[in-house]
Short mmCIF file of C-alpha atoms in Angstrom, two decimals:
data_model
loop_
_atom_site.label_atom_id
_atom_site.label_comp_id
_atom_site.label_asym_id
_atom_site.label_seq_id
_atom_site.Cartn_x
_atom_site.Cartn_y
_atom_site.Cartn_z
CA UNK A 1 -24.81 -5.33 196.86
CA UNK A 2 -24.04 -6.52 200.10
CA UNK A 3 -26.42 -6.25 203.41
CA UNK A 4 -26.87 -2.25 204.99
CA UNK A 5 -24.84 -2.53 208.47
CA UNK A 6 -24.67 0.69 209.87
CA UNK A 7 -27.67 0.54 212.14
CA UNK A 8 -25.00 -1.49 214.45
CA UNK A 9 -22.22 0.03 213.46
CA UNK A 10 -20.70 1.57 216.42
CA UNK A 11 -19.72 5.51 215.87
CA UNK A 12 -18.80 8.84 217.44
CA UNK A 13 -21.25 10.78 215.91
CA UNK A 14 -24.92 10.58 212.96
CA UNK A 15 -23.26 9.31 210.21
CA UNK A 16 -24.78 7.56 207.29
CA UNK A 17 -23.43 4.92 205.59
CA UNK A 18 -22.57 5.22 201.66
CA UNK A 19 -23.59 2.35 199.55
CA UNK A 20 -21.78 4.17 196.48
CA UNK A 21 34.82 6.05 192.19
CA UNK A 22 37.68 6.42 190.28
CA UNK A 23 39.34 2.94 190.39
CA UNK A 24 42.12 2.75 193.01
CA UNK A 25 41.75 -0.33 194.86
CA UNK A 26 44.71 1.36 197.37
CA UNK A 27 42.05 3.36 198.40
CA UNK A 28 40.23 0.92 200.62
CA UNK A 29 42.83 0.17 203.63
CA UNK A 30 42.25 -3.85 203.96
CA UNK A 31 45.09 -5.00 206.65
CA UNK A 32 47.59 -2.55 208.32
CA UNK A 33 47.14 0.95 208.33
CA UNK A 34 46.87 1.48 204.66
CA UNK A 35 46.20 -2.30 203.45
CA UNK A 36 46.82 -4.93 200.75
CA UNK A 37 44.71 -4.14 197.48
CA UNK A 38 42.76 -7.32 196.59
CA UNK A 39 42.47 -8.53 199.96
CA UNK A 40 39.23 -8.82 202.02
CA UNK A 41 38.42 -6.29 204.54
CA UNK A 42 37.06 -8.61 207.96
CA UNK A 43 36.06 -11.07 205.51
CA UNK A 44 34.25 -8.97 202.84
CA UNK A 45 35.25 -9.43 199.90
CA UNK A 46 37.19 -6.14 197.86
CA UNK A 47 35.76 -6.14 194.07
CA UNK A 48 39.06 -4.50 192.55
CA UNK A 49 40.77 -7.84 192.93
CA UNK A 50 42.55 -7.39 189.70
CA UNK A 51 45.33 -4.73 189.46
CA UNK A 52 44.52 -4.34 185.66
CA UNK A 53 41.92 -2.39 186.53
CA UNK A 54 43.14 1.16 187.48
CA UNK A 55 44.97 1.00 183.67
CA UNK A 56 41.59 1.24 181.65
CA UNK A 57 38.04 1.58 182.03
CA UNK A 58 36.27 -0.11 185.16
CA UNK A 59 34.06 -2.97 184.29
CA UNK A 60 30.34 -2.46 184.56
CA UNK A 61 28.90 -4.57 187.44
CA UNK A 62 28.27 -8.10 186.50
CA UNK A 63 25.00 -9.20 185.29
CA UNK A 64 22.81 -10.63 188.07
CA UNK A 65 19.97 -13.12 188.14
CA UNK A 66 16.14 -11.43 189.09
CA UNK A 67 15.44 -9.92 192.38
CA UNK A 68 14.92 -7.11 193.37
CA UNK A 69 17.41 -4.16 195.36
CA UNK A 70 17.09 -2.40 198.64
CA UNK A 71 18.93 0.80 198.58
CA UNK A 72 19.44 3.32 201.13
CA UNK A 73 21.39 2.87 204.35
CA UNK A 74 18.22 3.04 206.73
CA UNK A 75 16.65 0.27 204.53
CA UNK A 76 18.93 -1.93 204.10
CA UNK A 77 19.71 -1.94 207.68
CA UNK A 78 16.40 -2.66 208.41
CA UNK A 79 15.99 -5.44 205.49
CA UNK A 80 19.11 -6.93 207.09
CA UNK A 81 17.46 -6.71 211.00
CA UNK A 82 14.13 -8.65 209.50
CA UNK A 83 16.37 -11.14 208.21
CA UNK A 84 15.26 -10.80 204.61
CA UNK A 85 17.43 -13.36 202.62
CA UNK A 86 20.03 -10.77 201.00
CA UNK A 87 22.30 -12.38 199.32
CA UNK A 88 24.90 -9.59 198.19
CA UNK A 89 25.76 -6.53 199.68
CA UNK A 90 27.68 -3.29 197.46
CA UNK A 91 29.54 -0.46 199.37
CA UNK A 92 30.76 2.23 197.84
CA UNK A 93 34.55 2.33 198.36
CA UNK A 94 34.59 5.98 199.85
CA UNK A 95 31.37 6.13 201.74
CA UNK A 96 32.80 7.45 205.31
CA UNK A 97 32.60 4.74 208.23
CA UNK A 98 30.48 6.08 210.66
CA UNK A 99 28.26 4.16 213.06
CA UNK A 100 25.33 3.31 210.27
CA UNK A 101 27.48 1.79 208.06
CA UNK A 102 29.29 -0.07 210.72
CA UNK A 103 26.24 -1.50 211.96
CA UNK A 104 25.28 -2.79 208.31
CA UNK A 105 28.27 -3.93 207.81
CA UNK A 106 28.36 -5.96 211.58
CA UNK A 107 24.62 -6.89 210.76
CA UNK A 108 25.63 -8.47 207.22
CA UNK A 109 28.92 -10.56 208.94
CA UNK A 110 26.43 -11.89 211.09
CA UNK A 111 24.25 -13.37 208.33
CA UNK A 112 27.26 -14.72 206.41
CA UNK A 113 25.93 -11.65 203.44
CA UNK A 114 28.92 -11.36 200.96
CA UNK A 115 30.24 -7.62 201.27
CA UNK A 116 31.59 -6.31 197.67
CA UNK A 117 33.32 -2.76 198.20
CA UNK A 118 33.01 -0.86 194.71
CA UNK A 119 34.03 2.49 193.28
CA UNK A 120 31.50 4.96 192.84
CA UNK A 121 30.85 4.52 189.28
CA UNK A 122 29.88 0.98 189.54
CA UNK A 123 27.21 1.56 192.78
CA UNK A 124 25.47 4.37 190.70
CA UNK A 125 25.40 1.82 187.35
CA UNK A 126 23.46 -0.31 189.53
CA UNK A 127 21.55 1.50 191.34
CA UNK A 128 17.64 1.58 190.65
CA UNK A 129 16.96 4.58 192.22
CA UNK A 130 19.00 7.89 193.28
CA UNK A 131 18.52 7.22 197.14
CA UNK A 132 21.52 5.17 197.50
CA UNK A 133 23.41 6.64 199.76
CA UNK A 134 26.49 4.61 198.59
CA UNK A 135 24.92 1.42 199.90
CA UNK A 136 23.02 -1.50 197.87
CA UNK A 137 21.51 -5.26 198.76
CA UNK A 138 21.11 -7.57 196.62
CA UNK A 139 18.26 -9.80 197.31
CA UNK A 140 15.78 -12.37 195.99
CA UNK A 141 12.12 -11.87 194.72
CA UNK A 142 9.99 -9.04 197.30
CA UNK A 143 7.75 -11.61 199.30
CA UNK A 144 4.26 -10.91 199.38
CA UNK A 145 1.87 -12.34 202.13
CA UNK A 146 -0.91 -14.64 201.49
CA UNK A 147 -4.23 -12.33 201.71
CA UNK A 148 -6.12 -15.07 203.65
CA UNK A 149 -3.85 -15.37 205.89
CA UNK A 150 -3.23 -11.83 206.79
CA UNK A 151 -6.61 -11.48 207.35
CA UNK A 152 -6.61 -14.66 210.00
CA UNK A 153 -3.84 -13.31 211.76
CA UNK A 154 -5.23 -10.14 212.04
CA UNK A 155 -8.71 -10.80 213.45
CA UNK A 156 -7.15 -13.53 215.37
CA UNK A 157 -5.32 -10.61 217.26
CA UNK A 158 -6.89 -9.44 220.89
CA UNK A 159 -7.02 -6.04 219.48
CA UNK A 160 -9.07 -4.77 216.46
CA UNK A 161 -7.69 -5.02 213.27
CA UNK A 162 -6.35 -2.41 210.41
CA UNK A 163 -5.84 -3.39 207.37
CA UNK A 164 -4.66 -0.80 204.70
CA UNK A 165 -6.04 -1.37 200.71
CA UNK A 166 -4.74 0.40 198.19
CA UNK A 167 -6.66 0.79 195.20
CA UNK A 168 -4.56 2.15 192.39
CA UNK A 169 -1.43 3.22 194.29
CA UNK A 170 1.19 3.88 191.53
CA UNK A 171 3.57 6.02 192.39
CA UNK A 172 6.19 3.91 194.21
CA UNK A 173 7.14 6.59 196.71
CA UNK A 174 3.32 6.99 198.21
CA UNK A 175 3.50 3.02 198.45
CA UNK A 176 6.68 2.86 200.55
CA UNK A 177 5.27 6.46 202.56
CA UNK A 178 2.29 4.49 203.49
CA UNK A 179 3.99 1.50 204.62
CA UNK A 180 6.31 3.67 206.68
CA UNK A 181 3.53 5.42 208.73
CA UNK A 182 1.12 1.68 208.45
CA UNK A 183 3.79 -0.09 210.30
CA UNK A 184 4.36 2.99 212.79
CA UNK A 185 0.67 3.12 213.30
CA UNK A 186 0.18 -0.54 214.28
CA UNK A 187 -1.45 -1.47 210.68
CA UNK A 188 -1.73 -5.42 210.57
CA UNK A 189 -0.45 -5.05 206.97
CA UNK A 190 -1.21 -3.70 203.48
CA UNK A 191 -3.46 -5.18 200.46
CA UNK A 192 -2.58 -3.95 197.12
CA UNK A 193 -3.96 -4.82 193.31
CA UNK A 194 -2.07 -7.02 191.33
CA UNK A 195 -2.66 -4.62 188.34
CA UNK A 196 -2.46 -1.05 187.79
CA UNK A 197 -0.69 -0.34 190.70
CA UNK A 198 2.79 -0.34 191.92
CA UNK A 199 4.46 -3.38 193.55
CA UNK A 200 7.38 -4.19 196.24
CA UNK A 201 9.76 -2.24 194.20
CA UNK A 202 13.94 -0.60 195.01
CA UNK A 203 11.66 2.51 195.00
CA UNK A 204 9.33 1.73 197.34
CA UNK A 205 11.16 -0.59 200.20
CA UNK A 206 13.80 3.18 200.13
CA UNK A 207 10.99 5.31 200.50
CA UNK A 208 9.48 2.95 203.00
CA UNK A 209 12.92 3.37 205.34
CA UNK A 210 12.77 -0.14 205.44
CA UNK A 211 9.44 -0.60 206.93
CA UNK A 212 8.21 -2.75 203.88
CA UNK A 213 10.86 -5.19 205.56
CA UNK A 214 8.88 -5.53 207.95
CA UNK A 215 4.66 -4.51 207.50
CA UNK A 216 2.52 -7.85 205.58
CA UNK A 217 1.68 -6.48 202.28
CA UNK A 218 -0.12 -9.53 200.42
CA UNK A 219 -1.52 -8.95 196.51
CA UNK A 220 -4.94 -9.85 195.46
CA UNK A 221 -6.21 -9.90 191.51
CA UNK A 222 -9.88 -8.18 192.47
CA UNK A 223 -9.95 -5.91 195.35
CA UNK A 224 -13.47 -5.86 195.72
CA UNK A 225 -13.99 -9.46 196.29
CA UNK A 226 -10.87 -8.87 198.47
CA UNK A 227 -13.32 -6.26 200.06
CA UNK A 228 -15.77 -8.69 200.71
CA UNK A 229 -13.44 -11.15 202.31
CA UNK A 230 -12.23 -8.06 204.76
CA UNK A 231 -16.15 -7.93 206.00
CA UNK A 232 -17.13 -11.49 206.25
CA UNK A 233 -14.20 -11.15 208.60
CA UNK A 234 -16.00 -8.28 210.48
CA UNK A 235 -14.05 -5.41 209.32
CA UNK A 236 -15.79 -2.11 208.08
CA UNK A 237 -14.75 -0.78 205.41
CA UNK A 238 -14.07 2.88 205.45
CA UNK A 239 -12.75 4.74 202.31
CA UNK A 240 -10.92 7.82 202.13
CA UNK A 241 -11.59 9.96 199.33
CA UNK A 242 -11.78 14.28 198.59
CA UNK A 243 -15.33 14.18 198.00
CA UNK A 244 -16.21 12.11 201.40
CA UNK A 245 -19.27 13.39 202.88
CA UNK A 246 -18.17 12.80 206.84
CA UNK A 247 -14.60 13.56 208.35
CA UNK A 248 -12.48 11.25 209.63
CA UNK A 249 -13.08 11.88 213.45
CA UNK A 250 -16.46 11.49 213.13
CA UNK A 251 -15.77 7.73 212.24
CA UNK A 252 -15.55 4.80 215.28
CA UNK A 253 -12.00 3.71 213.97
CA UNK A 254 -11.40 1.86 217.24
CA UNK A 255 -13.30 -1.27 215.63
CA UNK A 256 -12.12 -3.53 213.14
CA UNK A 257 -11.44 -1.40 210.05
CA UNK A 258 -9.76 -1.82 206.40
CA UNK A 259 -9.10 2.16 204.99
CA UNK A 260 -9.27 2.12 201.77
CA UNK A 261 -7.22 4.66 200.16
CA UNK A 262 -7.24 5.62 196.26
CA UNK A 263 -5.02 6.48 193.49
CA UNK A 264 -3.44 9.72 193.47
CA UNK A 265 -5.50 11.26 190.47
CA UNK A 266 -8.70 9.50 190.05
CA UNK A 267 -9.43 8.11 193.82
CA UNK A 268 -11.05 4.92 194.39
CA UNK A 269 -12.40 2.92 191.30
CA UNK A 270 -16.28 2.81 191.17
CA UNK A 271 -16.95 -0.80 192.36
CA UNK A 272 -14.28 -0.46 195.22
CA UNK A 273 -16.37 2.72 196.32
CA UNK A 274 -19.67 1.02 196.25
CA UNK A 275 -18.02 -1.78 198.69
CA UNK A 276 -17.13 0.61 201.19
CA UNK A 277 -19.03 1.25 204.33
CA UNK A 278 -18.37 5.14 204.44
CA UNK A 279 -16.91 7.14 202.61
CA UNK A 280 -14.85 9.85 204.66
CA UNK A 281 -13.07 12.84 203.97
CA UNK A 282 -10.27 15.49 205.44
CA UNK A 283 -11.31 19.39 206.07
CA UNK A 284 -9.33 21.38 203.53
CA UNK A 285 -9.27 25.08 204.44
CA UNK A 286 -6.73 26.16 201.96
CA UNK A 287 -6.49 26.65 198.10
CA UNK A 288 -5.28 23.18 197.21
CA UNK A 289 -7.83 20.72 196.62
CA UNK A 290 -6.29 17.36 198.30
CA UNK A 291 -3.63 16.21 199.95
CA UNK A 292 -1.00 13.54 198.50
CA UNK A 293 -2.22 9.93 199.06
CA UNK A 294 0.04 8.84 201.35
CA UNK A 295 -0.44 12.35 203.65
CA UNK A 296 -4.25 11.65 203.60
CA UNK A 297 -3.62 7.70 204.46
CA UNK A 298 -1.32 8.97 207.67
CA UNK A 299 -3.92 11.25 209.00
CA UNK A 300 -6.74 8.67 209.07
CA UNK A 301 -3.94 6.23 210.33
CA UNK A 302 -3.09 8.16 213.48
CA UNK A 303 -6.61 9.17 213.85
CA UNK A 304 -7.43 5.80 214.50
CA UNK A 305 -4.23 5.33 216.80
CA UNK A 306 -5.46 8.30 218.72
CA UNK A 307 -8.94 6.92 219.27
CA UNK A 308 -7.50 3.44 220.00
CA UNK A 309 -4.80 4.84 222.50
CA UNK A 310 -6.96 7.57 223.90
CA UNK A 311 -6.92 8.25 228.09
CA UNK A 312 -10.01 9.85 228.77
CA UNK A 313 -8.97 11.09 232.25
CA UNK A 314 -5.94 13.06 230.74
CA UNK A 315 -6.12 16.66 231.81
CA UNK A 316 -8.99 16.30 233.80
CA UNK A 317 -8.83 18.48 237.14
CA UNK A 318 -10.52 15.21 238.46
CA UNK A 319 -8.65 12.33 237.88
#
């Protein structure tokens, strides 16, 4: 059990710490006002190269090696922006040209990314997920950062770290949600379990909008020794859970702090709860019990960029 801190740990209030489409390759204009078939548009490359095709069946997309996708216009965008090594881009033949697509399509010229126009049949064959929106990259393994050295480079910072753990995260969507609003909230990065729990996945980098392209999220095999790492580094642990005795305002999130947020049915596992400093929880005035995980993780999130951004002289008659 590690040492009892909270007689120095700086707060806002008494709180007590808890120790527990169809094929028609005519369609796509490529030079001229209505185009060659088979030729590339700008320099991306037109996959109905062969006129055989619009007499029979089109062929399913070609077997790649592993990697993962980002799908989604907004993502890819962004994966494209962060420079993430993408090494194939799809485009659905009749998406319509307006100024997001241009952009991707400018952004991926600029990294040299191979641009394969396909009908609509073969973008929804390989697409992972449903969020397409006619628009697929094809890139290399999802990089994860090395724990020890997010935590360096986040205490190393001038201004108090956050550091997000998820314990138990599964659901794909909550992961990417949480990375969204981490990276919008200033979060030095996420720490997730190497089992039970989701990963970098075509699910979560759309749901994220991208922002896993950018936000640190590094994998550990034990969260609670990764736990113990976060507050040799001088982070307090807080952990966000239904049954949490004090709110979340009534925690000093301005200091270094790693949330800890749980799964979506059974909350934080037993040994990550005994590791946490407090345990705090949101007022529910209504019916439902709790919030989704990712909802509860974006409160606490912008209640600590409210404390940490707060002017104290705003709407005073005095200042």
């Amino acid at each position: 059990m590690h040492t009892n801190r909270s007689s120095s740990f700086p707060k806002n209030s008494e709180v007590q710490r808890q120790t527990n489409t169809e094929c028609c390759p005519d369609r796509i204009p490529t030079s001229g006002v209505h185009g060659t078939p088979g030729k590339p548009i700008n320099g991306y490359a037109n996959s109905h190269t062969n006129p055989d095709r619009c007499q029979g069946s089109p062929l399913p997309p070609r077997r790649e090696r592993l990697g993962h996708t980002i799908e989604g216009r907004r993502a890819v965008l962004e994966a494209l922006r962060a420079g993430t090594p993408v090494e194939r881009l799809y485009v659905q033949e009749t998406v319509e040209r307006g100024p997001q697509i241009n952009e991707i399509l400018k952004a991926a010229g600029e990294l040299s990314v191979e641009v394969v126009f396909e009908n609509r049949r073969d973008i929804e064959r390989r697409a992972r997920t449903r969020r397409h929106q006619g628009v697929i990259a094809r890139a290399g393994d999802p990089h994860y950062a090395d724990f020890d050295e997010l935590v360096d480079s986040a205490t190393a910072s001038r201004r108090s770290a956050l550091i997000v753990v998820l314990d138990g995260i599964e659901d794909p969507h909550n992961l990417g949600a949480i990375a969204r609003t981490a990276h919008a909230a200033g979060a030095d990065g996420l720490v997730i379990s190497e089992r039970r729990a989701v990963g970098i996945t075509p699910g979560a980098i759309s749901a994220s909008a991208g922002a896993l392209e950018h936000v640190s999220v590094a994998r550990v095999v034990n969260l609670s020794r990764a736990l113990d790492r976060l507050r040799d580094a001088g982070l307090w642990i807080v952990g966000l859970d239904g049954a949490g005795t004090q709110l979340h305002t009534d925690v000093d999130l301005k200091v270094p702090t790693a949330l800890v947020v749980g799964s979506e049915g059974s909350g934080m596992s037993r040994l990550v709860r005994e590791k946490c400093d407090f345990i705090v929880g949101l007022p529910m005035a209504g019916a439902v019990e709790s919030l989704n995980a990712s909802v509860a993780a974006a409160i606490v999130l912008y209640e600590a960029v409210r404390q940490r951004t707060a002017n104290p002289t705003l709407g005073n008659p005095d200042s």
